[in-house]
Amino acid sequence: MTLQVEGMTCTGCEQRVSKVLRRLDGVREATADHRTGQVRVRFDPIVTDRAVLETQIETAGYQVTDDQQGGSR
Ligand SMILES: [Cu+2]
């Protein structure tokens, strides 16, 4: 899944976002790119879901701007 995230301005932001996601149960891999604002996440949908990931990203201080997949909002 790819999330569109606003507010990442440097590699430090990429690391912060990917770190909070990787820490979650069920997340296998998370890679952020501040230039495109995209965060790619591989996760187990039985263990976690998109809403949990979005909450973590927003708690870390960034905005998830795309909602085309999942309709969790
Ligand atoms: Cu930054």
mmCIF file of C-alpha atoms and ligand atoms in Angstrom:
data_model
loop_
_atom_site.group_PDB
_atom_site.id
_atom_site.type_symbol
_atom_site.label_atom_id
_atom_site.label_comp_id
_atom_site.label_asym_id
_atom_site.label_seq_id
_atom_site.Cartn_x
_atom_site.Cartn_y
_atom_site.Cartn_z
ATOM 1 C CA MET A 1 0.000 0.000 0.000
ATOM 2 C CA THR A 2 1.197 3.530 -0.672
ATOM 3 C CA LEU A 3 0.120 6.460 1.469
ATOM 4 C CA GLN A 4 0.464 10.054 0.363
ATOM 5 C CA VAL A 5 1.893 12.034 3.264
ATOM 6 C CA GLU A 6 2.372 15.767 3.596
ATOM 7 C CA GLY A 7 4.977 17.464 5.754
ATOM 8 C CA MET A 8 8.110 15.387 5.216
ATOM 9 C CA THR A 9 10.937 17.740 4.277
ATOM 10 C CA CYS A 10 14.139 15.744 4.693
ATOM 11 C CA THR A 11 15.622 12.297 5.200
ATOM 12 C CA GLY A 12 15.164 12.717 8.954
ATOM 13 C CA CYS A 13 11.417 12.886 8.373
ATOM 14 C CA GLU A 14 11.579 9.767 6.215
ATOM 15 C CA GLN A 15 13.328 7.925 9.006
ATOM 16 C CA ARG A 16 10.911 9.139 11.650
ATOM 17 C CA VAL A 17 7.879 8.046 9.643
ATOM 18 C CA SER A 18 9.272 4.678 8.646
ATOM 19 C CA LYS A 19 10.432 4.012 12.196
ATOM 20 C CA VAL A 20 7.067 4.630 13.847
ATOM 21 C CA LEU A 21 5.406 2.370 11.289
ATOM 22 C CA ARG A 22 7.939 -0.458 11.564
ATOM 23 C CA ARG A 23 7.451 -0.463 15.303
ATOM 24 C CA LEU A 24 3.798 -1.480 14.890
ATOM 25 C CA ASP A 25 2.667 -5.070 15.121
ATOM 26 C CA GLY A 26 1.892 -6.448 11.688
ATOM 27 C CA VAL A 27 4.061 -4.026 9.709
ATOM 28 C CA ARG A 28 6.659 -5.888 7.678
ATOM 29 C CA GLU A 29 8.266 -3.007 5.857
ATOM 30 C CA ALA A 30 7.860 0.758 5.615
ATOM 31 C CA THR A 31 9.725 3.088 3.290
ATOM 32 C CA ALA A 32 9.180 6.838 3.105
ATOM 33 C CA ASP A 33 10.292 9.293 0.429
ATOM 34 C CA HIS A 34 10.116 12.971 1.356
ATOM 35 C CA ARG A 35 10.513 14.158 -2.255
ATOM 36 C CA THR A 36 7.373 12.429 -3.456
ATOM 37 C CA GLY A 37 5.625 12.362 -0.087
ATOM 38 C CA GLN A 38 4.962 8.693 -0.563
ATOM 39 C CA VAL A 39 5.153 6.093 2.153
ATOM 40 C CA ARG A 40 5.117 2.497 1.030
ATOM 41 C CA VAL A 41 3.972 0.034 3.654
ATOM 42 C CA ARG A 42 3.726 -3.740 3.623
ATOM 43 C CA PHE A 43 1.606 -5.011 6.485
ATOM 44 C CA ASP A 44 -0.481 -7.951 7.585
ATOM 45 C CA PRO A 45 -4.144 -6.882 7.264
ATOM 46 C CA ILE A 46 -5.178 -9.390 9.902
ATOM 47 C CA VAL A 47 -2.995 -7.715 12.515
ATOM 48 C CA THR A 48 -3.300 -4.041 11.646
ATOM 49 C CA ASP A 49 -5.024 -1.740 9.192
ATOM 50 C CA ARG A 50 -4.720 1.508 7.338
ATOM 51 C CA ALA A 51 -6.406 3.581 10.044
ATOM 52 C CA VAL A 52 -3.793 2.493 12.596
ATOM 53 C CA LEU A 53 -0.982 3.432 10.221
ATOM 54 C CA GLU A 54 -2.526 6.832 9.499
ATOM 55 C CA THR A 55 -2.942 7.558 13.189
ATOM 56 C CA GLN A 56 0.725 6.809 13.817
ATOM 57 C CA ILE A 57 1.860 9.037 10.972
ATOM 58 C CA GLU A 58 -0.346 11.877 12.187
ATOM 59 C CA THR A 59 0.801 11.438 15.778
ATOM 60 C CA ALA A 60 4.362 11.801 14.489
ATOM 61 C CA GLY A 61 3.362 15.197 13.083
ATOM 62 C CA TYR A 62 2.547 14.556 9.416
ATOM 63 C CA GLN A 63 -0.648 14.600 7.403
ATOM 64 C CA VAL A 64 -1.966 11.708 5.349
ATOM 65 C CA THR A 65 -3.533 13.382 2.350
ATOM 66 C CA ASP A 66 -4.706 10.590 0.128
ATOM 67 C CA ASP A 67 -7.676 8.462 0.809
ATOM 68 C CA GLN A 68 -8.257 6.578 -2.341
ATOM 69 C CA GLN A 69 -7.722 3.149 -0.829
ATOM 70 C CA GLY A 70 -9.570 1.614 2.041
ATOM 71 C CA GLY A 71 -12.061 4.336 2.808
ATOM 72 C CA SER A 72 -11.046 4.281 6.431
ATOM 73 C CA ARG A 73 -11.911 7.909 7.090
HETATM 74 CU CU CU B 1 12.680 16.385 8.161
#
